[in-house]
Coordinates of C-alpha atoms and ligand atoms in Angstrom, one line a residue:
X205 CA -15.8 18.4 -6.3
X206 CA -14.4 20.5 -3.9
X207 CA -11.6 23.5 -5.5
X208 CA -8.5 24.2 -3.9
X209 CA -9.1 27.9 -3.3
X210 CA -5.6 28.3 -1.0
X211 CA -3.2 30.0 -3.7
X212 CA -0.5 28.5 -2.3
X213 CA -2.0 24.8 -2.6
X214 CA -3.3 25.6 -6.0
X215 CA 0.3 26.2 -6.8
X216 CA 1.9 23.5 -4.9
X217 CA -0.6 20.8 -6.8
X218 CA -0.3 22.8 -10.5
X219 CA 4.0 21.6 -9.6
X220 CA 3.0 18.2 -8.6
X221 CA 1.0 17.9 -12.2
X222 CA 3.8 19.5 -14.3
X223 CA 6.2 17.1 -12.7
X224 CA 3.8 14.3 -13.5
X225 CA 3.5 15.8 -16.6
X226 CA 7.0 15.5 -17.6
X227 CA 7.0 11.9 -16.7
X228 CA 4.5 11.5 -19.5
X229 CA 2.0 11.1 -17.1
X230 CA -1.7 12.7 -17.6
X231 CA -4.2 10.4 -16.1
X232 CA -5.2 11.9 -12.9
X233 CA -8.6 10.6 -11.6
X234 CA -10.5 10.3 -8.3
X235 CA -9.5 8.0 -6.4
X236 CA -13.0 5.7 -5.5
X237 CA -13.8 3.9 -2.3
X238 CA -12.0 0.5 -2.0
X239 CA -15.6 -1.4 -2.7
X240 CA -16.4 0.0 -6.0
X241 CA -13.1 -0.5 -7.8
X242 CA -12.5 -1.5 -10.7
X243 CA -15.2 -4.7 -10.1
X244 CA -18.1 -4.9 -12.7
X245 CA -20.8 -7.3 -12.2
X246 CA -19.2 -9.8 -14.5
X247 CA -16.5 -10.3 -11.7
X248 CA -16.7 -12.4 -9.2
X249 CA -17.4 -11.8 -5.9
X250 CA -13.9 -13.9 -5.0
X251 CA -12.0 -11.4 -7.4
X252 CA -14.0 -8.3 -5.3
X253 CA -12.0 -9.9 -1.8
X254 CA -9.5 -10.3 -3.3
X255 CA -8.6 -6.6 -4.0
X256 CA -8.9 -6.1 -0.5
X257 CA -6.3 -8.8 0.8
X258 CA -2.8 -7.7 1.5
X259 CA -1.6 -9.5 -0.8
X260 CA 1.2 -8.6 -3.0
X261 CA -0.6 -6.3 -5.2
X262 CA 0.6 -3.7 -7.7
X263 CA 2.2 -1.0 -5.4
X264 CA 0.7 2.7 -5.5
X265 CA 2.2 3.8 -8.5
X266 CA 3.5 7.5 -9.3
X267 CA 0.2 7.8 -11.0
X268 CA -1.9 6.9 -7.8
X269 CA 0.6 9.3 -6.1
X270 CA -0.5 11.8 -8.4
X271 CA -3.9 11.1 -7.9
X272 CA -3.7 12.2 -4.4
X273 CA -2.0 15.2 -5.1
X274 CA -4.5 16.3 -7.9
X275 CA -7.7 15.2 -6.5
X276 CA -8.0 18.6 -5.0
X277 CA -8.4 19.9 -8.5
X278 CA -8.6 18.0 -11.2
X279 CA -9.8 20.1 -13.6
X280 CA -6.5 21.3 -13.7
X281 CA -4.8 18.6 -15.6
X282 CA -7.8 17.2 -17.4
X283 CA -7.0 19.3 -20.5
X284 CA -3.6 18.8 -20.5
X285 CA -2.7 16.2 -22.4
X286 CA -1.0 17.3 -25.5
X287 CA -3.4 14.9 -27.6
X288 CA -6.8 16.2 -25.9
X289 CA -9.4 18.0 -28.1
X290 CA -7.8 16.0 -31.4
X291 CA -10.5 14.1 -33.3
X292 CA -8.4 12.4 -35.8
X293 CA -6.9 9.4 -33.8
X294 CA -4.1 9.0 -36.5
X295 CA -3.1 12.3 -35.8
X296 CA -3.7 11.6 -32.0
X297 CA -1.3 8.9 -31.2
X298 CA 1.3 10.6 -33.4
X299 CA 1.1 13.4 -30.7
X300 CA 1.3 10.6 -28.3
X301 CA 4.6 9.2 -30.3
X302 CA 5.8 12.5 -30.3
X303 CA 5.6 13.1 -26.8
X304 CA 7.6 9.8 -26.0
X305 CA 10.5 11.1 -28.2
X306 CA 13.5 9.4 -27.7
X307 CA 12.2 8.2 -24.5
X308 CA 15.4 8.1 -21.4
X309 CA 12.4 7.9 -18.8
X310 CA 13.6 4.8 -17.5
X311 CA 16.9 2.8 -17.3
X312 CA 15.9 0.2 -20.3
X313 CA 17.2 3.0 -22.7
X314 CA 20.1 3.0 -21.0
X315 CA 20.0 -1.1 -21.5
X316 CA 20.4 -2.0 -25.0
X317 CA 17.1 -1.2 -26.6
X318 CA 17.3 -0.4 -30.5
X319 CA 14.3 1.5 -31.0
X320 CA 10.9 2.5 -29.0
X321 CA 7.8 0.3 -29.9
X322 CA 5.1 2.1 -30.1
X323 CA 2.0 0.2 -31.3
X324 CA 0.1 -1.0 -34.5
X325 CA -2.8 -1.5 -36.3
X326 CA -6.4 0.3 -36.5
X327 CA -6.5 3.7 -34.6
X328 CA -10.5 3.1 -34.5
X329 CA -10.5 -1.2 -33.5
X330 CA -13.2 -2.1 -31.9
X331 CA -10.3 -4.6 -30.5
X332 CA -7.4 -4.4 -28.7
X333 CA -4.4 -6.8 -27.6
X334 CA -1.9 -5.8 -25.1
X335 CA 1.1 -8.0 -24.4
X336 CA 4.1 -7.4 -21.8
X337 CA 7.3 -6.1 -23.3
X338 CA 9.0 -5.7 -26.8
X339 CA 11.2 -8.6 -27.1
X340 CA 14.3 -9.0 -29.4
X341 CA 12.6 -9.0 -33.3
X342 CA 10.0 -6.1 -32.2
X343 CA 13.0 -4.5 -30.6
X344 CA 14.9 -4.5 -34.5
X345 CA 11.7 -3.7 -36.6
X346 CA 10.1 -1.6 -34.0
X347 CA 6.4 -2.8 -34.3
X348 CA 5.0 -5.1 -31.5
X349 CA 4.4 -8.9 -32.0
X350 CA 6.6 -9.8 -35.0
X351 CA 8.3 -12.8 -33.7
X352 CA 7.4 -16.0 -33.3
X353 CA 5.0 -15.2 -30.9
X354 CA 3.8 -12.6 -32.9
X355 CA 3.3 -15.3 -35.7
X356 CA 1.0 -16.8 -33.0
X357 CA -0.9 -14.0 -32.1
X358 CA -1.7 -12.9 -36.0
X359 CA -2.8 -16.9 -35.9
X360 CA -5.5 -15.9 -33.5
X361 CA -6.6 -12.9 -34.3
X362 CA -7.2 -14.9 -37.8
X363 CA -8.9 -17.2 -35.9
X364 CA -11.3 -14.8 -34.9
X365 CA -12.1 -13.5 -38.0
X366 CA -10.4 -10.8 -38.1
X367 CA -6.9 -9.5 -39.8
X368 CA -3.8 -7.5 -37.6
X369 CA -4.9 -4.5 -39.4
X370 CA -8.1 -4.5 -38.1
X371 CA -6.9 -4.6 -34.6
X372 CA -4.5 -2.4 -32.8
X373 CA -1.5 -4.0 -30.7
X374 CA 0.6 -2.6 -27.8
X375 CA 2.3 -3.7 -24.4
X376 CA 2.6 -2.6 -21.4
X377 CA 6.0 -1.3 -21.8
X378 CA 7.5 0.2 -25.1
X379 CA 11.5 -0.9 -24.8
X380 CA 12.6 -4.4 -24.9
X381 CA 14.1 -5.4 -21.1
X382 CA 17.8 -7.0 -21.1
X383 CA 17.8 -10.5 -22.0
X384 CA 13.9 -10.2 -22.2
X385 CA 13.5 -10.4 -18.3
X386 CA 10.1 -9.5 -17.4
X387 CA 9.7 -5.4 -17.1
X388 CA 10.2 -4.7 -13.8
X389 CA 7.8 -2.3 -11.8
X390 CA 9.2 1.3 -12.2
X391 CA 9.3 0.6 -16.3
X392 CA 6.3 -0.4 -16.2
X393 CA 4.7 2.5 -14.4
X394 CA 7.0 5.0 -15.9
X395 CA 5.6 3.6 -19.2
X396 CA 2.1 2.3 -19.2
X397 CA 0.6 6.1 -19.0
X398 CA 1.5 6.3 -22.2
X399 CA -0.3 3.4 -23.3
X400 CA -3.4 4.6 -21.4
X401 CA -3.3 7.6 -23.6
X402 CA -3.5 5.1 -26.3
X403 CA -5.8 3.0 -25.0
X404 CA -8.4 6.7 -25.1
X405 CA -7.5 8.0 -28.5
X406 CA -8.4 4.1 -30.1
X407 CA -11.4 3.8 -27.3
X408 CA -11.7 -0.3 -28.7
X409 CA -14.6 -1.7 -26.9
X410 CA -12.8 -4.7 -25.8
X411 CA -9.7 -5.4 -24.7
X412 CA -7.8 -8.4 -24.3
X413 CA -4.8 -8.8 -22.1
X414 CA -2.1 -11.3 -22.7
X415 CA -0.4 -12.7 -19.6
X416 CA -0.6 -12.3 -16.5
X417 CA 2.3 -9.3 -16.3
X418 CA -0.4 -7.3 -18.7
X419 CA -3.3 -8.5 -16.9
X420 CA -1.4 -7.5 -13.8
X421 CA -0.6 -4.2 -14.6
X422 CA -3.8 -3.5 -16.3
X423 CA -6.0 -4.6 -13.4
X424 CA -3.3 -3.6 -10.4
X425 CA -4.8 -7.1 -9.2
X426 CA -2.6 -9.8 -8.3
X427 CA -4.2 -13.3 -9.2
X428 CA -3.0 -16.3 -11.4
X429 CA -4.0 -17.1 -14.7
X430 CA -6.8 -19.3 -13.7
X431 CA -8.5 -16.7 -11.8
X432 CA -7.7 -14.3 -14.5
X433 CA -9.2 -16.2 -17.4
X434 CA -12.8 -16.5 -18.0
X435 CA -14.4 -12.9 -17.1
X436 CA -14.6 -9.5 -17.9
X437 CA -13.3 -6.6 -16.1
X438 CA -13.9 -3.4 -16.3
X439 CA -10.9 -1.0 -17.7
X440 CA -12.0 3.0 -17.3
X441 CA -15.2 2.1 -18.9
X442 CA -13.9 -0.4 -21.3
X443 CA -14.3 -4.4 -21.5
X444 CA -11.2 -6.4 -20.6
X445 CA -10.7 -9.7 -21.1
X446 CA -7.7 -12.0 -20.2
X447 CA -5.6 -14.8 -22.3
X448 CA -2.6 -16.4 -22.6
X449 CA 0.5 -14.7 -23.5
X450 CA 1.2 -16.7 -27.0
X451 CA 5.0 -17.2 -26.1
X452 CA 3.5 -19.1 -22.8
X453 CA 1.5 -21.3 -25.7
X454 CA 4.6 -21.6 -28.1
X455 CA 6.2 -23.2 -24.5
X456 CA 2.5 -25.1 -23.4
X457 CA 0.2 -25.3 -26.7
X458 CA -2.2 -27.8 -25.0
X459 CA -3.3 -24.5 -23.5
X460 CA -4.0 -22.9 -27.2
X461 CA -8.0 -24.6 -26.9
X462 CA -8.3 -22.7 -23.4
X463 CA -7.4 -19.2 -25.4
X464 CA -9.9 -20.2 -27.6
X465 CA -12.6 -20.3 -25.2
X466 CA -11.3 -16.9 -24.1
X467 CA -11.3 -15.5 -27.7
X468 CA -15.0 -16.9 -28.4
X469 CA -16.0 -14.7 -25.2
X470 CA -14.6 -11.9 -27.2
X471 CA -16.3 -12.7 -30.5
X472 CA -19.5 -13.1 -28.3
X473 CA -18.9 -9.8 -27.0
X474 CA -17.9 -7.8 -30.4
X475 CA -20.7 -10.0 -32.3
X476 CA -18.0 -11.5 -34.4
X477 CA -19.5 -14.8 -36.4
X478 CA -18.3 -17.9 -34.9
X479 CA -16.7 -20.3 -37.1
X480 CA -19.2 -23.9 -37.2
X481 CA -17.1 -26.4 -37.0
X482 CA -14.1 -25.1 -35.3
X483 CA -10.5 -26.3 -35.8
X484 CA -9.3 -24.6 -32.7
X485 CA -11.4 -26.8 -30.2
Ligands
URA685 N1 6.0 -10.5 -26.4 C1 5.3 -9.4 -26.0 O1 4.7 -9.4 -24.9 N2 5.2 -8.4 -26.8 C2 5.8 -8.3 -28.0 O2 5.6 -7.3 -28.7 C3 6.5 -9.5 -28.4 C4 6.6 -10.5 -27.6

């Protein structure tokens, strides 16, 4: 990689990263070639196009903006996180928790939210569920999925075998939108950097997004459902998997023995024993 020898670029992209930095954003990474994003060779060749449509995709965020300036020199921010070089992940994403604070980043702390919701569960799952936005129960008790919905999601992650403890659950964005609107883009790019960070310190080996405002956000691909369901994608190295948002299936749950079929895909993958005769199909 080429190093930015011009002291006064050096300086002008050590700004750009402090700036960055103080957003709570530390993820700065080369930017690839358009054709060998994000794609693995579970995806489909249809979802590989797709990328390169015009369509109305996830906008460049400040983080891809701060790509660009930091290309130049990486190595620069690489150590900067405050959590980098901590082994104990417990440890690690109180760092993270700290660093948030009492987050006025963007203007939902300005719009009613009680608390910031962080995250929960197993700092070393091997699994890891990522929904959209705190809603009014998370909001009071400050832990993610604790609602009805949250009822639903425990549901399946019982279904699978496995307890909440033994996974570890987060959205996209850590304060509960007015009304619970869907997060709008700013929050959630002002906000998902931190769950990145989160994402590294737990390091699951699969993870499964719920909805398509996670999937969407996750992936910066802009597809349905339909076309989201039913592969995996590659996240940074790590296996992710799309399902429904479990308020969708409290609204729709003939759709609960599709998640199923999405959740088996994730047992397959973590080796989890499937249930013989299932009750969920
Ligand atoms: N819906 C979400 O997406 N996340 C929660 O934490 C609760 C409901």
């Amino acid at each position: 990689m080429p190093s930015v020898t011009d002291p006064e670029m050096r300086q002008a992209v050590a700004d750009r990263i402090r700036f960055y930095n103080d957003l709570g954003i530390y993820d700065f990474y080369r930017r690839e070639p358009a054709s060998s994003e994000v794609v693995t060779s579970l995806q489909t060749e249809r979802d590989s196009a797709r990328r390169q449509e015009p369509i109305e995709e996830m906008p460049r965020t400040k983080a891809s903006v701060a790509v660009v300036a930091a290309e130049e020199n990486s190595s620069l921010a690489a150590s900067s996180k405050p959590e980098a070089g901590v082994q104990d992940p417990v440890r690690a994403l109180q760092i993270i928790r700290e660093d948030i604070g009492d987050c006025t980043r963007c203007k939902l702390s300005k719009q009613g939210r009680k608390q910031i919701v962080f995250g929960v569960g197993n700092p070393n799952a091997d699994l890891m569920f990522i929904g959209e936005a705190p809603g009014a129960d998370e909001d009071m008790k400050g832990e993610p999925f604790v609602g009805r919905a949250g009822q639903l999601l425990t549901n399946m992650i019982k279904a699978m075998g496995l307890s909440r403890a033994e996974v570890y659950i987060a959205n996209i964005i850590k304060c509960r939108p007015p009304g619970n609107r869907q997060p709008e883009r700013d929050e959630c790019e002002t906000c998902s950097p931190f769950l990145m960070r989160q994402i590294a310190v737990v390091k699951p080996k699969a993870i499964v997004a719920l909805g398509a405002v996670a999937a969407k956000t996750l992936l910066a691909l802009n597809a349905p459902m339909s076309e989201f369901r039913g592969h995996w994608y590659d996240f940074r190295g790590t296996k992710l998997a799309v399902t429904y948002h479990p308020a969708f299936l409290l609204r729709d749950p003939r759709q609960k023995k599709e998640t199923w079929k999405d959740l088996q895909m994730v047992m397959r993958e973590l080796g989890l024993p499937m249930p013989a005769a299932s009750s969920h199909e």
